[in-house]
PDB file of C-alpha atoms in Angstrom:
ATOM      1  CA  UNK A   1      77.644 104.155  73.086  1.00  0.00           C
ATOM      2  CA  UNK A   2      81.175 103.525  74.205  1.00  0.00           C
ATOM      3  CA  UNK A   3      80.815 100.201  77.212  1.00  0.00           C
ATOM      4  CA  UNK A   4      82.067  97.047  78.030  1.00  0.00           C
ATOM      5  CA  UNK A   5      79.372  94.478  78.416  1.00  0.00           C
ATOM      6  CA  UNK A   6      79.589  91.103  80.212  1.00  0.00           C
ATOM      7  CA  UNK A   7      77.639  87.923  80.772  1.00  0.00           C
ATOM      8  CA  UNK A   8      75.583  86.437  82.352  1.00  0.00           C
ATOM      9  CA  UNK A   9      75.094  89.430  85.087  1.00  0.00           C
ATOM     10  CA  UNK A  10      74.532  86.988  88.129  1.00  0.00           C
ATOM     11  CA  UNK A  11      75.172  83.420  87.810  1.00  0.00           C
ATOM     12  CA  UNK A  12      75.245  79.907  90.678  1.00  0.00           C
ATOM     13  CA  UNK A  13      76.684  76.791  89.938  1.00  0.00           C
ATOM     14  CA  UNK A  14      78.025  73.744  91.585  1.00  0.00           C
ATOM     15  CA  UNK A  15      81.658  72.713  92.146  1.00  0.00           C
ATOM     16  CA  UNK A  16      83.399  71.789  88.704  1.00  0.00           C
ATOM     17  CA  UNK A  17      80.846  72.466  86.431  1.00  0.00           C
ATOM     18  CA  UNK A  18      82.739  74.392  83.647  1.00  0.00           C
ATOM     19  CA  UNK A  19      81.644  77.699  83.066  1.00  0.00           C
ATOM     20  CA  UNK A  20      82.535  80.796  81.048  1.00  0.00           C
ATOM     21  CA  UNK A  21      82.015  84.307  81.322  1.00  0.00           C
ATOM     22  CA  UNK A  22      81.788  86.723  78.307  1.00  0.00           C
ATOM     23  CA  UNK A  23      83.315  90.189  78.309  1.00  0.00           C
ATOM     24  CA  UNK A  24      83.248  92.456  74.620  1.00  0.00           C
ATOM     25  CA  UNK A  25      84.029  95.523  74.121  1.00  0.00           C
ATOM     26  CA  UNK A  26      82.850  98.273  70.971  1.00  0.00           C
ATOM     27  CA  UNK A  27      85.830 100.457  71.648  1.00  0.00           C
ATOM     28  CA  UNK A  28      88.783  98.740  69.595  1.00  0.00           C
ATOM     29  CA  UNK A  29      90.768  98.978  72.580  1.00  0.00           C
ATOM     30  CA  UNK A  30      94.024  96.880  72.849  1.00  0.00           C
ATOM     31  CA  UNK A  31      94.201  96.395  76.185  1.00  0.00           C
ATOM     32  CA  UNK A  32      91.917  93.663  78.297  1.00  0.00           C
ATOM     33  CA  UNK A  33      91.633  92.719  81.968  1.00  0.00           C
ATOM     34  CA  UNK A  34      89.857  90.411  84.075  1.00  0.00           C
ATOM     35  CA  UNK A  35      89.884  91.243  87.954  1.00  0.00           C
ATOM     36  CA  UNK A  36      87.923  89.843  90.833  1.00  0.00           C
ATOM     37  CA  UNK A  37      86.849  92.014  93.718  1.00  0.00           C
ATOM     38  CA  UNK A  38      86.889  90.027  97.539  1.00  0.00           C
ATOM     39  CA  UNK A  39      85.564  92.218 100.996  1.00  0.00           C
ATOM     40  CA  UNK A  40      88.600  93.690 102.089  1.00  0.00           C
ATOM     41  CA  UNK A  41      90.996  92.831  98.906  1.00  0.00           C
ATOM     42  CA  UNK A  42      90.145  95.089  96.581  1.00  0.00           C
ATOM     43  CA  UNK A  43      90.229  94.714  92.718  1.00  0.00           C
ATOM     44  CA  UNK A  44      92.657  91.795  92.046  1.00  0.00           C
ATOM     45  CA  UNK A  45      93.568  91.043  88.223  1.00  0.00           C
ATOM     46  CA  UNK A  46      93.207  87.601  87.155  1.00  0.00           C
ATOM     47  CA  UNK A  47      94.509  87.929  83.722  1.00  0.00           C
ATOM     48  CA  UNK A  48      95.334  90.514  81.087  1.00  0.00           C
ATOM     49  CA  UNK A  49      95.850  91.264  76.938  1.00  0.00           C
ATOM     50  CA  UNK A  50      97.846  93.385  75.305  1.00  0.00           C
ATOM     51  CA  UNK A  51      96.706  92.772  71.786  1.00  0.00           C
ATOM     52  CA  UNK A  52      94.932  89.575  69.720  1.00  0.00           C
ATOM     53  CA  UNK A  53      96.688  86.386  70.806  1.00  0.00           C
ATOM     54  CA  UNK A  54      98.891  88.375  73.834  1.00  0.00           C
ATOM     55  CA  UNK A  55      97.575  87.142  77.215  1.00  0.00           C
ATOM     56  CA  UNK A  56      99.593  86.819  80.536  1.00  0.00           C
ATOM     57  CA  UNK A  57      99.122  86.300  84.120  1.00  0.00           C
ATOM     58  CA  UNK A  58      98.002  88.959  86.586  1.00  0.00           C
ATOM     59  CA  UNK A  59      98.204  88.671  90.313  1.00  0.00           C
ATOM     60  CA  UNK A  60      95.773  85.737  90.624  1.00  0.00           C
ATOM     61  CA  UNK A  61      95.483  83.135  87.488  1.00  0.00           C
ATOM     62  CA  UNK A  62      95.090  79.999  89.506  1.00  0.00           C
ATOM     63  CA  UNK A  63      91.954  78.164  88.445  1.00  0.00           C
ATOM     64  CA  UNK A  64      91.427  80.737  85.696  1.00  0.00           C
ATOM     65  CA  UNK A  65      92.110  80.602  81.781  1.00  0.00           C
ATOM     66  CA  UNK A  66      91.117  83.234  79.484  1.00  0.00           C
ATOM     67  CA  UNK A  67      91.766  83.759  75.380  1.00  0.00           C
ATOM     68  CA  UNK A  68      91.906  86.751  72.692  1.00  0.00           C
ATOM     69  CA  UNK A  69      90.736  85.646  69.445  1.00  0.00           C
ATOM     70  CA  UNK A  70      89.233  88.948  68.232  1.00  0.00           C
ATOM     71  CA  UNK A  71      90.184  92.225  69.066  1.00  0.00           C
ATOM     72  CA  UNK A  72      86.620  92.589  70.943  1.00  0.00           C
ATOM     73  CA  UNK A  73      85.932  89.559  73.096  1.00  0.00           C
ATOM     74  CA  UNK A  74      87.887  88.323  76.351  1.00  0.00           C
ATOM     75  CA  UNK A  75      86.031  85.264  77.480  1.00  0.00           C
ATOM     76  CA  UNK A  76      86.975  83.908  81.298  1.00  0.00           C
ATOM     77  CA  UNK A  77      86.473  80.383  81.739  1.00  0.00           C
ATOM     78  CA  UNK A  78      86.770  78.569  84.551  1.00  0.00           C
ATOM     79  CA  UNK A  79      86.993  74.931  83.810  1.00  0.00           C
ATOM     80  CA  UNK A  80      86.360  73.810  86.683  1.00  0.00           C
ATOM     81  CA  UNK A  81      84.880  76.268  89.475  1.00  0.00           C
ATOM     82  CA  UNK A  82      85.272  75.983  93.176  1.00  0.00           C
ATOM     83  CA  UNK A  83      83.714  77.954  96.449  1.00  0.00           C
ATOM     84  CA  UNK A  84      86.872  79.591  96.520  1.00  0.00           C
ATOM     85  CA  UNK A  85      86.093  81.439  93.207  1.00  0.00           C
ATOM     86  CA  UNK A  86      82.929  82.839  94.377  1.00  0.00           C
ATOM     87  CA  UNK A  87      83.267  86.445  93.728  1.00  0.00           C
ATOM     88  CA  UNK A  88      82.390  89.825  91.909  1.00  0.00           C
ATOM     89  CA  UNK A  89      84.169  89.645  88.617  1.00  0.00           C
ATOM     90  CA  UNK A  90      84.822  92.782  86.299  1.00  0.00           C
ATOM     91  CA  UNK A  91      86.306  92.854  83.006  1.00  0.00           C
ATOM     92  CA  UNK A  92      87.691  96.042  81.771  1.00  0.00           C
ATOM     93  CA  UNK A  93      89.324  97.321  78.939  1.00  0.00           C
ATOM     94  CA  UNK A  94      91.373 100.428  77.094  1.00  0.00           C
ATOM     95  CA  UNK A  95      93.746 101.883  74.606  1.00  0.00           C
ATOM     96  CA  UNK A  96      97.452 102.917  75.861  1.00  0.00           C
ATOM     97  CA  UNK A  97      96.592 106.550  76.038  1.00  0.00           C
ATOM     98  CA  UNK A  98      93.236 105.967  77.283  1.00  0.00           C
ATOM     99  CA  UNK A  99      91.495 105.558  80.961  1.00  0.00           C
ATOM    100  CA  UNK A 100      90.327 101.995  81.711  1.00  0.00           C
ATOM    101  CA  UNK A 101      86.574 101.619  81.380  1.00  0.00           C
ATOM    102  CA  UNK A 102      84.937  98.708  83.337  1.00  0.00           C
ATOM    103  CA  UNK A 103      82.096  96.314  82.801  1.00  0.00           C
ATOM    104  CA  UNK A 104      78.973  96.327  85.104  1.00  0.00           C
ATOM    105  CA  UNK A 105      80.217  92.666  86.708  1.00  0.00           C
ATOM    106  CA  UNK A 106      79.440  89.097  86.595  1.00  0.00           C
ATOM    107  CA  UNK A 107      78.416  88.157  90.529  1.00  0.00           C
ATOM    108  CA  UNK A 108      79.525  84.365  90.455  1.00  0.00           C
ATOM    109  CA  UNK A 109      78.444  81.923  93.297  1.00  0.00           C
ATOM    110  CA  UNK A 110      79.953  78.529  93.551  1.00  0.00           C
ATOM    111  CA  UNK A 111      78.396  75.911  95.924  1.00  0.00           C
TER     112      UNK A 111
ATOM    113  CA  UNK B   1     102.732  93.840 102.957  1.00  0.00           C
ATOM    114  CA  UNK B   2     100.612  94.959 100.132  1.00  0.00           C
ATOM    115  CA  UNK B   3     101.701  96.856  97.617  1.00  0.00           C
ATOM    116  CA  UNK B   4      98.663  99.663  97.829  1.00  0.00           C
ATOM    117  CA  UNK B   5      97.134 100.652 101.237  1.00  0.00           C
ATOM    118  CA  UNK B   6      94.162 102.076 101.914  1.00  0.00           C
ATOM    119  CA  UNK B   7      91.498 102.797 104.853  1.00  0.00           C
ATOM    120  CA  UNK B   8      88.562 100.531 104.172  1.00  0.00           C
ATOM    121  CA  UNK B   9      86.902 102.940 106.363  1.00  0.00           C
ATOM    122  CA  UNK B  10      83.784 103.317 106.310  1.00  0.00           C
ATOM    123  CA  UNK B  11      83.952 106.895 106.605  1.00  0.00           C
ATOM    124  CA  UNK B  12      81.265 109.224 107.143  1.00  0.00           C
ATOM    125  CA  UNK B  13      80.505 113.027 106.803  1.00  0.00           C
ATOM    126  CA  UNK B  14      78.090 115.317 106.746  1.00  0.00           C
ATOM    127  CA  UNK B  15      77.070 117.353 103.445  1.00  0.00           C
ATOM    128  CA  UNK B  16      79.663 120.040 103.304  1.00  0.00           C
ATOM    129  CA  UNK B  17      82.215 118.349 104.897  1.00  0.00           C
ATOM    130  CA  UNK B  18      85.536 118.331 102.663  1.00  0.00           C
ATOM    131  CA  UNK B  19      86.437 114.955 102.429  1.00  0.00           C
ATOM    132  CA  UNK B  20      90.188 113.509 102.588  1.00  0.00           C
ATOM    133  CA  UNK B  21      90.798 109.980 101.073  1.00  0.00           C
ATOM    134  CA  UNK B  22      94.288 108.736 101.252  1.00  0.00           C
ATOM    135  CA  UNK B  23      96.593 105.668  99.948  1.00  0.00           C
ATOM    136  CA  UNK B  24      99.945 104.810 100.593  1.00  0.00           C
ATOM    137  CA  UNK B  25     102.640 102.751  98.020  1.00  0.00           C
ATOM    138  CA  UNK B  26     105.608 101.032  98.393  1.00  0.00           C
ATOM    139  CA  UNK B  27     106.377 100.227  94.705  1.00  0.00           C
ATOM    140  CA  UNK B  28     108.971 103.486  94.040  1.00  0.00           C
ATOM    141  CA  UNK B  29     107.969 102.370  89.976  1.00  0.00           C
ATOM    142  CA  UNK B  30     104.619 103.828  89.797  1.00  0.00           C
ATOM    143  CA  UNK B  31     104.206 106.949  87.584  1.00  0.00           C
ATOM    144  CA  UNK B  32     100.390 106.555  87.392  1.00  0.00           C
ATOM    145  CA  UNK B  33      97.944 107.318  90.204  1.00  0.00           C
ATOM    146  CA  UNK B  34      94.258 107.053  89.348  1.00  0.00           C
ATOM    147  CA  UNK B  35      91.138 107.068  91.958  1.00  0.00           C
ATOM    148  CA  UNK B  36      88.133 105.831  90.646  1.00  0.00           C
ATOM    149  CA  UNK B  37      84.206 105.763  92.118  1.00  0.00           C
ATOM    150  CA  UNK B  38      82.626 102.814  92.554  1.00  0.00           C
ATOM    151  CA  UNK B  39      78.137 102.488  93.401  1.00  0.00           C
ATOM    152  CA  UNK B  40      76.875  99.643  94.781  1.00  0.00           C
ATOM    153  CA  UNK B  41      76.102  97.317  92.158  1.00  0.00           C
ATOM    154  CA  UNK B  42      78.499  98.928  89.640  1.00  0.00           C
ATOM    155  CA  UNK B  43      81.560  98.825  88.185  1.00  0.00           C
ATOM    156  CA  UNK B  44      84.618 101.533  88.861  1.00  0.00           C
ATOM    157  CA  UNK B  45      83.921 104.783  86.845  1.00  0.00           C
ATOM    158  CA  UNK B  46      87.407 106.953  86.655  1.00  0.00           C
ATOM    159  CA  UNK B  47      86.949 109.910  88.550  1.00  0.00           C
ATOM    160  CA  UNK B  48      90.659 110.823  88.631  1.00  0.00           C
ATOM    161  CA  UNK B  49      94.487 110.056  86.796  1.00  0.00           C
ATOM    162  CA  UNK B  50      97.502 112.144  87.242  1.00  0.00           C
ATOM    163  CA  UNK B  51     100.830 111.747  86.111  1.00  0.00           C
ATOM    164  CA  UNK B  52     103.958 112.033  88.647  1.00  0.00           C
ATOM    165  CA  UNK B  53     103.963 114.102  90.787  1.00  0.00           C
ATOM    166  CA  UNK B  54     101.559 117.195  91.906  1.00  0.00           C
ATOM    167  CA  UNK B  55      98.028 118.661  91.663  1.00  0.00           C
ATOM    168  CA  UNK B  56      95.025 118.327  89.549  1.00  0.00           C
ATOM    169  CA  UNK B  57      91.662 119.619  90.085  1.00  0.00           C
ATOM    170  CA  UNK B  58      88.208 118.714  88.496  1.00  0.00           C
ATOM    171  CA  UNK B  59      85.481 120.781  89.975  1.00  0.00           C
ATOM    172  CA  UNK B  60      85.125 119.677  93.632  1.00  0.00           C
ATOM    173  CA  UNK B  61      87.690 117.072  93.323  1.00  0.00           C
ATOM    174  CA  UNK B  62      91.378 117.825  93.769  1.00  0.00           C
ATOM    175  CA  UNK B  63      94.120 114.914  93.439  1.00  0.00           C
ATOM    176  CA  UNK B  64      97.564 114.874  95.020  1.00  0.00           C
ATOM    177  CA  UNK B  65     100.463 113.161  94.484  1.00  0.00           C
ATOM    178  CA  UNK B  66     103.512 112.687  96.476  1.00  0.00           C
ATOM    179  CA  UNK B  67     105.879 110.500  95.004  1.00  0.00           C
ATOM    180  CA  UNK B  68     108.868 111.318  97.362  1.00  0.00           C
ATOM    181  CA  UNK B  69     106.791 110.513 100.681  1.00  0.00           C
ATOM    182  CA  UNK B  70     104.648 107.421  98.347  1.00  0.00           C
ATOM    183  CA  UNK B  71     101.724 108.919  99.357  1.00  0.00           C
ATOM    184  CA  UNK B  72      98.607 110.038  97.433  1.00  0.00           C
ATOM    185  CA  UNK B  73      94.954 111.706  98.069  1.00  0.00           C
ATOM    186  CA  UNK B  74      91.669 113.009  96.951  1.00  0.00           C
ATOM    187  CA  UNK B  75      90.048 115.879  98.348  1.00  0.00           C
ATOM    188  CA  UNK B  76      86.291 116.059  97.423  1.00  0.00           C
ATOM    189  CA  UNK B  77      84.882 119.623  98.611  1.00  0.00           C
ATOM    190  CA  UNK B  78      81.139 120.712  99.592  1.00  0.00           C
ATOM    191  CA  UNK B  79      80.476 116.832  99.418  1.00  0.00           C
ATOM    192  CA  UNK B  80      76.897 115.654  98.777  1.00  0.00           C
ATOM    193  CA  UNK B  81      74.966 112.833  99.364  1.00  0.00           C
ATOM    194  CA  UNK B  82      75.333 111.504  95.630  1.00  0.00           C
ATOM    195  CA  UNK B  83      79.344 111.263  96.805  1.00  0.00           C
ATOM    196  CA  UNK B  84      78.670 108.307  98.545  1.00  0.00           C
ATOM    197  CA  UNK B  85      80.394 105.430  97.381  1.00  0.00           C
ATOM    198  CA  UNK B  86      83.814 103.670  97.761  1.00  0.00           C
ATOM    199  CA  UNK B  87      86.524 104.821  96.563  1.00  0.00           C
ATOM    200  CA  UNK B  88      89.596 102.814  94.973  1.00  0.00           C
ATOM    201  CA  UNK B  89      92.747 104.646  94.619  1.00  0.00           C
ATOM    202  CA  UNK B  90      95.085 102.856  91.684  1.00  0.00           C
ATOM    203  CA  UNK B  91      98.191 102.818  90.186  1.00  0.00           C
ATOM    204  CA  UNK B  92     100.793 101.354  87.410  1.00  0.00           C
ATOM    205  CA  UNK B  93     104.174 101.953  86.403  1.00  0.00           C
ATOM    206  CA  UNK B  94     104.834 102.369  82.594  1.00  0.00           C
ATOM    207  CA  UNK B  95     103.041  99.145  81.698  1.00  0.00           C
ATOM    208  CA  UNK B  96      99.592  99.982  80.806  1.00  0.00           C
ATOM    209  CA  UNK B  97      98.121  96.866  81.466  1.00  0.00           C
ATOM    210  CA  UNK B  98      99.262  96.728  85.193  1.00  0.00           C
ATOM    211  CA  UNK B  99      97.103  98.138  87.474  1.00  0.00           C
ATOM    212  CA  UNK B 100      97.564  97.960  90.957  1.00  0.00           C
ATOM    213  CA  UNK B 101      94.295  98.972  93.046  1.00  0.00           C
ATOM    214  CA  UNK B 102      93.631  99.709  96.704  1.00  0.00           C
ATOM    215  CA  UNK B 103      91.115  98.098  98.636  1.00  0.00           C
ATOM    216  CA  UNK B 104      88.969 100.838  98.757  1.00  0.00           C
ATOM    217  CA  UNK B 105      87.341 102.891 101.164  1.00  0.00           C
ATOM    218  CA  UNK B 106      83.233 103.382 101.312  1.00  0.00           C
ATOM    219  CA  UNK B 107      81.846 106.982 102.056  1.00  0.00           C
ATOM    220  CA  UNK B 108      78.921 107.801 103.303  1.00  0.00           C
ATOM    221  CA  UNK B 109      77.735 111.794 102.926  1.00  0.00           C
ATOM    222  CA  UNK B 110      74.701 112.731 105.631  1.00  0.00           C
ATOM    223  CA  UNK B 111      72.278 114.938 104.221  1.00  0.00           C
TER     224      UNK B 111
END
C-alpha cells in the first residue's frame, strides 16, 4: 500500500530536549515536505526536498533542521524544542507529475 | 496580507444543500489550484487539482478556477453528512515543491 508513515504519532516533552520526528515514504517519490498546521494558519511548510541531498527552506525553518540521506526518509529534528513549536506536524511527499500524499501527523506538545 | 484567503467558517448545511467553498490569491504566478479534505485526526486527502484556468468535475464535486479575478471554488452537490470536514484550498506556481495552502474552512452537513 502506497502511504507516508510518521513517528511517534503523539509525543510531550520539555523545553530543549532534542527530539526528532521520522517521516518515510514507499513511493520513490522525489519530492518531501514538512508543514505544521496552527488554529487559524493553516498548513505552513517548514522545510522541503527536491531529491537526495536537496533541502531548502519553506515559509517557517526557524528552530527546525531536517536531512535527505535516502530517497525514502525525511527526518525533522528539532534540536532544541520550545512551547512555541507545539503543533500538528505533517510530512508529505510526491513525484513531479503526481498529487501530494500526506502522513497521518505527529501531534507535538512542548512544555 | 496572506498570500491565500479563505473563510475559516465554520459553515453549516443541511444534507442536500449544495455547498460553495471559496479562496482568494494574490500571487498572479500560480498555475496550480488544488482543494483537499481534511477529518479530524487526519491528514489532507486530495479531493481536487486543476490546471489554469476553468472547470472540472468529479461526481458531486465541481472545481473552478478564475485566474483573471484570482479567485477559486468548490461546489460539492447533494452534500451528506460524511462531507463534513475542513476544507484547504492550495496552490503553487511551476515549482512543485511549493505549496501554498489556505487556512481552511470546517463544514458541517446536518442530517
Amino acid at each position: 500500500e502506497a502511504q507516508v508513515t510518521q513517528n511517534p504519532r503523539y509525543l510531550i516533552t520539555v523545553t530543549g530536549k532534542k527530539l526528532t520526528v521520522t517521516c518515510s515514504q514507499n513511493m520513490n517519490h522525489e519530492y518531501m515536505s514538512w508543514y505544521r498546521q496552527d488554529p487559524g494558519l493553516g498548513l505552513r511548510q517548514i522545510y522541503y526536498s527536491m531529491n537526495v541531498e536537496v533541502t531548502d527552506k519553506g515559509d517557517v525553518p526557524e528552530g527546525y533542521k531536517v536531512s535527505r540521506k535516502e530517497k525514502r526518509n525525511f527526518p525533522l529534528i528539532l534540536e532544541s524544542p520550545s512551547p512555541n513549536q507545539t503543533s500538528l506536524y505533517f510530512c508529505a511527499s510526491k513525484s513531479r507529475s503526481s498529487e501530494q500524499y500526506f502522513g497521518p501527523g505527529t501531534r507535538l506538545t512542548v512544555t | 496580507q496572506k498570500e491565500v484567503e479563505q473563510d475559516p467558517g465554520p459553515l453549516s448545511v443541511p444534507e442536500g444543500a449544495i455547498v460553495s467553498l471559496n479562496c482568494t490569491y494574490s500571487n498572479s504566478a500560480f498555475q496550480y489550484f488544488m482543494w483537499y479534505r481534511q477529518y479530524s485526526r487526519k491528514g489532507p486527502e486530495l479531493l481536487m487539482y486543476t490546471y489554469s484556468s476553468g472547470n472540472k468535475e468529479d461526481g458531486r464535486f465541481t472545481a473552478q478556477v478564475d485566474k483573471s479575478s484570482k479567485y477559486i471554488s468548490l461546489f460539492i452537490r447533494d452534500s451528506q453528512p460524511s462531507d463534513s470536514a475542513t476544507y484547504l484550498c492550495a496552490m503553487s506556481g511551476s515549482s512543485a515543491s511549493k505549496i501554498i495552502f489556505g487556512s481552511g474552512t470546517r463544514l458541517s452537513i446536518r442530517p
